[in-house]
Backbone as JSON Lines, residues from 0, in Angstrom:
{"i":0,"aa":"X","n":[100.28,72.57,98.33],"ca":[100.04,71.16,98.44],"c":[99.08,70.91,99.6]}
{"i":1,"aa":"X","n":[98.02,70.15,99.32],"ca":[97.06,69.79,100.37],"c":[97.54,68.55,101.1]}
{"i":2,"aa":"X","n":[97.18,68.47,102.37],"ca":[97.57,67.33,103.18],"c":[96.32,66.57,103.6]}
{"i":3,"aa":"X","n":[96.41,65.24,103.5],"ca":[95.3,64.37,103.88],"c":[95.82,63.27,104.79]}
{"i":4,"aa":"X","n":[94.94,62.83,105.69],"ca":[95.27,61.69,106.54],"c":[95.09,60.38,105.77]}
{"i":5,"aa":"X","n":[94.08,60.37,104.92],"ca":[93.76,59.17,104.14],"c":[93.47,59.58,102.7]}
{"i":6,"aa":"X","n":[94.07,58.86,101.76],"ca":[93.77,59.07,100.34],"c":[93.23,57.75,99.79]}
{"i":7,"aa":"X","n":[92.04,57.83,99.2],"ca":[91.4,56.67,98.59],"c":[91.61,56.79,97.09]}
{"i":8,"aa":"X","n":[92.21,55.78,96.5],"ca":[92.44,55.79,95.06],"c":[91.44,54.81,94.43]}
{"i":9,"aa":"X","n":[90.52,55.36,93.67],"ca":[89.43,54.58,93.1],"c":[88.19,54.74,93.94]}
{"i":10,"aa":"X","n":[87.1,55.18,93.34],"ca":[85.9,55.52,94.1],"c":[84.76,54.55,93.82]}
{"i":11,"aa":"X","n":[85.05,53.26,93.93],"ca":[84.04,52.23,93.74],"c":[83.37,51.84,95.04]}
{"i":12,"aa":"X","n":[82.66,50.72,95.05],"ca":[81.91,50.29,96.23],"c":[82.74,50.14,97.49]}
{"i":13,"aa":"X","n":[83.95,49.62,97.39],"ca":[84.79,49.47,98.6],"c":[85.14,50.84,99.17]}
{"i":14,"aa":"X","n":[85.44,51.79,98.31],"ca":[85.76,53.15,98.77],"c":[84.55,53.81,99.42]}
{"i":15,"aa":"X","n":[83.39,53.57,98.86],"ca":[82.16,54.14,99.42],"c":[81.91,53.55,100.81]}
{"i":16,"aa":"X","n":[82.04,52.23,100.94],"ca":[81.83,51.58,102.24],"c":[82.84,52.05,103.27]}
{"i":17,"aa":"X","n":[84.09,52.16,102.87],"ca":[85.12,52.68,103.77],"c":[84.77,54.09,104.22]}
{"i":18,"aa":"X","n":[84.34,54.92,103.28],"ca":[84.03,56.31,103.58],"c":[82.89,56.43,104.59]}
{"i":19,"aa":"X","n":[81.9,55.57,104.44],"ca":[80.79,55.57,105.41],"c":[81.29,55.17,106.8]}
{"i":20,"aa":"X","n":[82.19,54.19,106.83],"ca":[82.75,53.74,108.11],"c":[83.6,54.83,108.75]}
{"i":21,"aa":"X","n":[84.25,55.65,107.94],"ca":[85.12,56.71,108.46],"c":[84.35,57.98,108.82]}
{"i":22,"aa":"X","n":[83.07,58.01,108.48],"ca":[82.27,59.2,108.76],"c":[82.32,59.52,110.25]}
{"i":23,"aa":"X","n":[82.5,60.77,110.54],"ca":[82.55,61.21,111.93],"c":[83.94,61.21,112.52]}
{"i":24,"aa":"X","n":[84.9,60.65,111.8],"ca":[86.27,60.7,112.31],"c":[86.82,62.09,112.05]}
{"i":25,"aa":"X","n":[87.93,62.4,112.67],"ca":[88.53,63.71,112.47],"c":[89.6,63.66,111.37]}
{"i":26,"aa":"X","n":[89.59,62.6,110.58],"ca":[90.58,62.42,109.52],"c":[90.17,63.23,108.28]}
{"i":27,"aa":"X","n":[91.14,63.86,107.67],"ca":[90.92,64.56,106.4],"c":[91.14,63.54,105.28]}
{"i":28,"aa":"X","n":[90.08,63.31,104.47],"ca":[90.1,62.24,103.48],"c":[89.89,62.81,102.08]}
{"i":29,"aa":"X","n":[90.6,62.21,101.13],"ca":[90.47,62.56,99.72],"c":[90.15,61.28,98.95]}
{"i":30,"aa":"X","n":[89.16,61.35,98.04],"ca":[88.86,60.24,97.13],"c":[89.23,60.68,95.72]}
{"i":31,"aa":"X","n":[90.07,59.87,95.07],"ca":[90.53,60.17,93.71],"c":[89.94,59.14,92.76]}
{"i":32,"aa":"X","n":[89.38,59.6,91.66],"ca":[88.81,58.68,90.66],"c":[89.24,59.11,89.27]}
{"i":33,"aa":"X","n":[89.8,58.18,88.52],"ca":[90.26,58.46,87.17],"c":[89.19,58.27,86.12]}
{"i":34,"aa":"X","n":[88.1,57.6,86.47],"ca":[87.03,57.37,85.5],"c":[85.74,57.93,86.09]}
{"i":35,"aa":"X","n":[84.78,57.08,86.35],"ca":[83.49,57.53,86.88],"c":[83.37,57.17,88.36]}
{"i":36,"aa":"X","n":[82.96,58.14,89.18],"ca":[82.72,57.86,90.59],"c":[81.64,56.78,90.68]}
{"i":37,"aa":"X","n":[81.87,55.85,91.59],"ca":[80.98,54.71,91.75],"c":[81.64,53.43,91.29]}
{"i":38,"aa":"X","n":[82.62,53.55,90.4],"ca":[83.36,52.38,89.94],"c":[82.69,51.61,88.83]}
{"i":39,"aa":"X","n":[83.2,50.44,88.58],"ca":[82.76,49.62,87.46],"c":[81.35,49.08,87.66]}
{"i":40,"aa":"X","n":[81.05,48.57,88.84],"ca":[79.78,47.87,89.06],"c":[78.56,48.72,88.69]}
{"i":41,"aa":"X","n":[78.36,49.89,89.25],"ca":[77.16,50.63,88.89],"c":[77.24,51.35,87.55]}
{"i":42,"aa":"X","n":[78.42,51.59,87.06],"ca":[78.55,52.34,85.82],"c":[78.63,51.48,84.57]}
{"i":43,"aa":"X","n":[79.27,50.35,84.67],"ca":[79.47,49.5,83.49],"c":[79.08,48.05,83.7]}
{"i":44,"aa":"X","n":[79.18,47.57,84.92],"ca":[79.13,46.13,85.15],"c":[77.85,45.61,85.74]}
{"i":45,"aa":"X","n":[77.91,45.27,87.0],"ca":[76.87,44.51,87.69],"c":[75.46,45.04,87.48]}
{"i":46,"aa":"X","n":[75.23,46.25,87.85],"ca":[73.87,46.77,87.85],"c":[73.29,46.95,86.45]}
{"i":47,"aa":"X","n":[74.01,47.55,85.5],"ca":[73.46,47.59,84.14],"c":[73.26,46.2,83.54]}
{"i":48,"aa":"X","n":[74.17,45.29,83.85],"ca":[74.05,43.92,83.35],"c":[72.79,43.25,83.88]}
{"i":49,"aa":"X","n":[72.45,43.5,85.13],"ca":[71.25,42.9,85.73],"c":[70.0,43.38,85.0]}
{"i":50,"aa":"X","n":[69.94,44.65,84.65],"ca":[68.8,45.18,83.91],"c":[68.71,44.51,82.55]}
{"i":51,"aa":"X","n":[69.82,44.44,81.82],"ca":[69.82,43.84,80.48],"c":[69.51,42.34,80.55]}
{"i":52,"aa":"X","n":[70.13,41.65,81.48],"ca":[69.91,40.22,81.62],"c":[68.46,39.93,81.99]}
{"i":53,"aa":"X","n":[67.88,40.76,82.84],"ca":[66.48,40.56,83.23],"c":[65.53,40.69,82.05]}
{"i":54,"aa":"X","n":[65.8,41.66,81.19],"ca":[64.96,41.83,80.0],"c":[65.07,40.61,79.09]}
{"i":55,"aa":"X","n":[66.28,40.16,78.85],"ca":[66.5,38.99,77.99],"c":[65.86,37.74,78.6]}
{"i":56,"aa":"X","n":[66.02,37.57,79.91],"ca":[65.44,36.41,80.58],"c":[63.92,36.39,80.41]}
{"i":57,"aa":"X","n":[63.27,37.56,80.55],"ca":[61.82,37.62,80.39],"c":[61.39,37.28,78.97]}
{"i":58,"aa":"X","n":[62.13,37.78,78.0],"ca":[61.8,37.48,76.6],"c":[61.97,35.98,76.32]}
{"i":59,"aa":"X","n":[63.1,35.43,76.74],"ca":[63.33,34.0,76.51],"c":[62.28,33.14,77.21]}
{"i":60,"aa":"X","n":[61.92,33.53,78.41],"ca":[60.88,32.77,79.14],"c":[59.55,32.84,78.39]}
{"i":61,"aa":"X","n":[59.21,34.01,77.89],"ca":[57.95,34.13,77.15],"c":[57.99,33.31,75.87]}
{"i":62,"aa":"X","n":[59.15,33.22,75.23],"ca":[59.27,32.41,74.02],"c":[59.13,30.92,74.33]}
{"i":63,"aa":"X","n":[59.74,30.49,75.44],"ca":[59.64,29.09,75.84],"c":[58.22,28.7,76.23]}
{"i":64,"aa":"X","n":[57.47,29.67,76.75],"ca":[56.11,29.4,77.22],"c":[55.04,29.7,76.17]}
{"i":65,"aa":"X","n":[55.44,30.15,74.99],"ca":[54.45,30.45,73.95],"c":[53.69,29.16,73.61]}
{"i":66,"aa":"X","n":[52.39,29.29,73.52],"ca":[51.48,28.18,73.26],"c":[51.42,27.19,74.43]}
{"i":67,"aa":"X","n":[51.94,27.6,75.58],"ca":[51.84,26.8,76.8],"c":[51.24,27.65,77.92]}
{"i":68,"aa":"X","n":[50.44,28.57,77.53],"ca":[49.81,29.48,78.48],"c":[50.14,30.93,78.16]}
{"i":69,"aa":"X","n":[51.19,31.17,77.4],"ca":[51.53,32.52,76.93],"c":[51.12,32.58,75.47]}
{"i":70,"aa":"X","n":[50.25,33.53,75.16],"ca":[49.73,33.61,73.8],"c":[50.72,34.17,72.79]}
{"i":71,"aa":"X","n":[51.45,35.19,73.21],"ca":[52.38,35.82,72.27],"c":[53.7,36.08,72.98]}
{"i":72,"aa":"X","n":[54.77,35.62,72.38],"ca":[56.09,35.8,72.98],"c":[56.53,37.26,72.87]}
{"i":73,"aa":"X","n":[57.34,37.67,73.83],"ca":[57.9,39.03,73.83],"c":[59.06,39.12,72.85]}
{"i":74,"aa":"X","n":[59.39,40.34,72.49],"ca":[60.57,40.61,71.68],"c":[61.34,41.73,72.35]}
{"i":75,"aa":"X","n":[62.59,41.89,71.96],"ca":[63.43,42.95,72.53],"c":[63.6,44.06,71.51]}
{"i":76,"aa":"X","n":[63.41,45.27,71.99],"ca":[63.74,46.47,71.21],"c":[65.08,46.94,71.77]}
{"i":77,"aa":"X","n":[66.17,46.53,71.12],"ca":[67.51,46.79,71.65],"c":[67.78,48.28,71.84]}
{"i":78,"aa":"X","n":[67.35,49.1,70.89],"ca":[67.6,50.54,71.02],"c":[66.88,51.11,72.24]}
{"i":79,"aa":"X","n":[65.63,50.72,72.44],"ca":[64.88,51.22,73.6],"c":[65.47,50.69,74.9]}
{"i":80,"aa":"X","n":[65.88,49.42,74.89],"ca":[66.47,48.83,76.1],"c":[67.77,49.54,76.47]}
{"i":81,"aa":"X","n":[68.62,49.79,75.5],"ca":[69.89,50.49,75.77],"c":[69.63,51.93,76.2]}
{"i":82,"aa":"X","n":[68.62,52.56,75.65],"ca":[68.26,53.93,76.06],"c":[67.8,53.94,77.52]}
{"i":83,"aa":"X","n":[67.04,52.93,77.89],"ca":[66.59,52.79,79.28],"c":[67.77,52.58,80.21]}
{"i":84,"aa":"X","n":[68.69,51.69,79.81],"ca":[69.88,51.44,80.62],"c":[70.68,52.72,80.82]}
{"i":85,"aa":"X","n":[70.9,53.45,79.74],"ca":[71.68,54.68,79.82],"c":[70.99,55.71,80.73]}
{"i":86,"aa":"X","n":[69.7,55.88,80.56],"ca":[68.95,56.86,81.37],"c":[68.95,56.47,82.84]}
{"i":87,"aa":"X","n":[68.9,55.17,83.12],"ca":[68.86,54.7,84.5],"c":[70.15,55.0,85.25]}
{"i":88,"aa":"X","n":[71.29,54.9,84.55],"ca":[72.57,55.05,85.24],"c":[73.38,56.28,84.86]}
{"i":89,"aa":"X","n":[72.84,57.17,84.03],"ca":[73.64,58.31,83.6],"c":[73.98,59.28,84.73]}
{"i":90,"aa":"X","n":[73.16,59.36,85.75],"ca":[73.43,60.27,86.87],"c":[74.2,59.61,88.01]}
{"i":91,"aa":"X","n":[74.52,58.33,87.85],"ca":[75.2,57.59,88.92],"c":[76.53,58.23,89.33]}
{"i":92,"aa":"X","n":[77.43,58.57,88.41],"ca":[78.72,59.13,88.85],"c":[78.57,60.4,89.68]}
{"i":93,"aa":"X","n":[77.7,61.3,89.26],"ca":[77.5,62.55,90.01],"c":[76.9,62.26,91.38]}
{"i":94,"aa":"X","n":[75.96,61.33,91.44],"ca":[75.34,60.98,92.73],"c":[76.36,60.33,93.66]}
{"i":95,"aa":"X","n":[77.21,59.46,93.12],"ca":[78.23,58.81,93.94],"c":[79.24,59.83,94.46]}
{"i":96,"aa":"X","n":[79.66,60.75,93.6],"ca":[80.6,61.78,94.04],"c":[79.97,62.66,95.12]}
{"i":97,"aa":"X","n":[78.7,62.99,94.96],"ca":[78.02,63.8,95.97],"c":[77.94,63.04,97.29]}
{"i":98,"aa":"X","n":[77.82,61.72,97.22],"ca":[77.82,60.91,98.44],"c":[79.11,61.07,99.22]}
{"i":99,"aa":"X","n":[80.25,61.08,98.53],"ca":[81.53,61.32,99.2],"c":[81.54,62.71,99.82]}
{"i":100,"aa":"X","n":[81.13,63.7,99.06],"ca":[81.15,65.08,99.55],"c":[80.23,65.24,100.75]}
{"i":101,"aa":"X","n":[79.08,64.57,100.72],"ca":[78.15,64.64,101.86],"c":[78.74,64.03,103.13]}
{"i":102,"aa":"X","n":[79.71,63.15,102.95],"ca":[80.4,62.55,104.1],"c":[81.59,63.4,104.55]}
{"i":103,"aa":"X","n":[81.8,64.55,103.89],"ca":[82.91,65.42,104.25],"c":[84.22,65.03,103.62]}
{"i":104,"aa":"X","n":[84.15,64.26,102.55],"ca":[85.36,63.79,101.87],"c":[85.58,64.62,100.61]}
{"i":105,"aa":"X","n":[86.81,65.09,100.44],"ca":[87.16,65.82,99.22],"c":[87.24,64.83,98.07]}
{"i":106,"aa":"X","n":[86.91,65.3,96.87],"ca":[87.01,64.44,95.69],"c":[87.88,65.11,94.64]}
{"i":107,"aa":"X","n":[88.47,64.25,93.81],"ca":[89.36,64.76,92.76],"c":[89.27,63.8,91.58]}
{"i":108,"aa":"X","n":[89.1,64.38,90.38],"ca":[89.08,63.59,89.15],"c":[90.49,63.55,88.59]}
{"i":109,"aa":"X","n":[91.0,62.36,88.34],"ca":[92.32,62.2,87.78],"c":[92.92,60.88,88.21]}
{"i":110,"aa":"X","n":[94.12,60.63,87.72],"ca":[94.83,59.38,88.03],"c":[95.96,59.68,89.0]}
{"i":111,"aa":"X","n":[96.0,58.88,90.06],"ca":[97.02,59.07,91.1],"c":[98.34,58.45,90.68]}
{"i":112,"aa":"X","n":[99.41,59.14,91.05],"ca":[100.77,58.65,90.8],"c":[101.54,58.84,92.1]}
{"i":113,"aa":"X","n":[102.13,57.76,92.59],"ca":[102.92,57.87,93.81],"c":[104.24,58.55,93.49]}
{"i":114,"aa":"X","n":[104.49,59.66,94.19],"ca":[105.75,60.4,94.03],"c":[106.81,59.8,94.95]}
{"i":115,"aa":"X","n":[106.38,59.48,96.18],"ca":[107.23,58.81,97.17],"c":[106.31,58.15,98.18]}
{"i":116,"aa":"X","n":[106.84,57.75,99.31],"ca":[106.04,57.05,100.31],"c":[104.94,57.9,100.95]}
{"i":117,"aa":"X","n":[105.02,59.21,100.81],"ca":[104.06,60.08,101.5],"c":[103.37,61.08,100.59]}
{"i":118,"aa":"X","n":[103.64,61.02,99.3],"ca":[103.07,62.01,98.38],"c":[102.49,61.34,97.15]}
{"i":119,"aa":"X","n":[101.32,61.85,96.77],"ca":[100.63,61.38,95.57],"c":[100.42,62.58,94.66]}
{"i":120,"aa":"X","n":[100.64,62.36,93.38],"ca":[100.44,63.42,92.38],"c":[99.21,63.08,91.55]}
{"i":121,"aa":"X","n":[98.37,64.09,91.36],"ca":[97.19,63.96,90.51],"c":[97.08,65.22,89.67]}
{"i":122,"aa":"X","n":[96.96,65.03,88.37],"ca":[96.82,66.17,87.46],"c":[97.97,67.18,87.61]}
{"i":123,"aa":"X","n":[99.15,66.68,87.84],"ca":[100.32,67.56,87.96],"c":[100.48,68.24,89.3]}
{"i":124,"aa":"X","n":[99.6,67.97,90.26],"ca":[99.69,68.58,91.6],"c":[100.02,67.52,92.62]}
């Protein structure tokens, strides 16, 4: 059984910010993530949504301005747009996990289960 001073459950933006703040301490830290390192925002939510919303906003703006200074309105190629989104963020989880490791924090893939007040089980350990 490994011992840690601090265990972070969920490796999203708050965990990343905490880890940066803890850098240089003598605490042994573990970050546990059951899905993708980086959390919802960069993997599924905020950042991919901003890319998609920006593309749609540009197309709608061009349609509204057609014949008002814009000669031809834009269109969306959904397959190409989704391919771009996927390519942009596909390496995010590995990069986020490496960020924890670069800070000297151990990482573990799995779901944490509290065994008691001082022990957490992940993947049967």
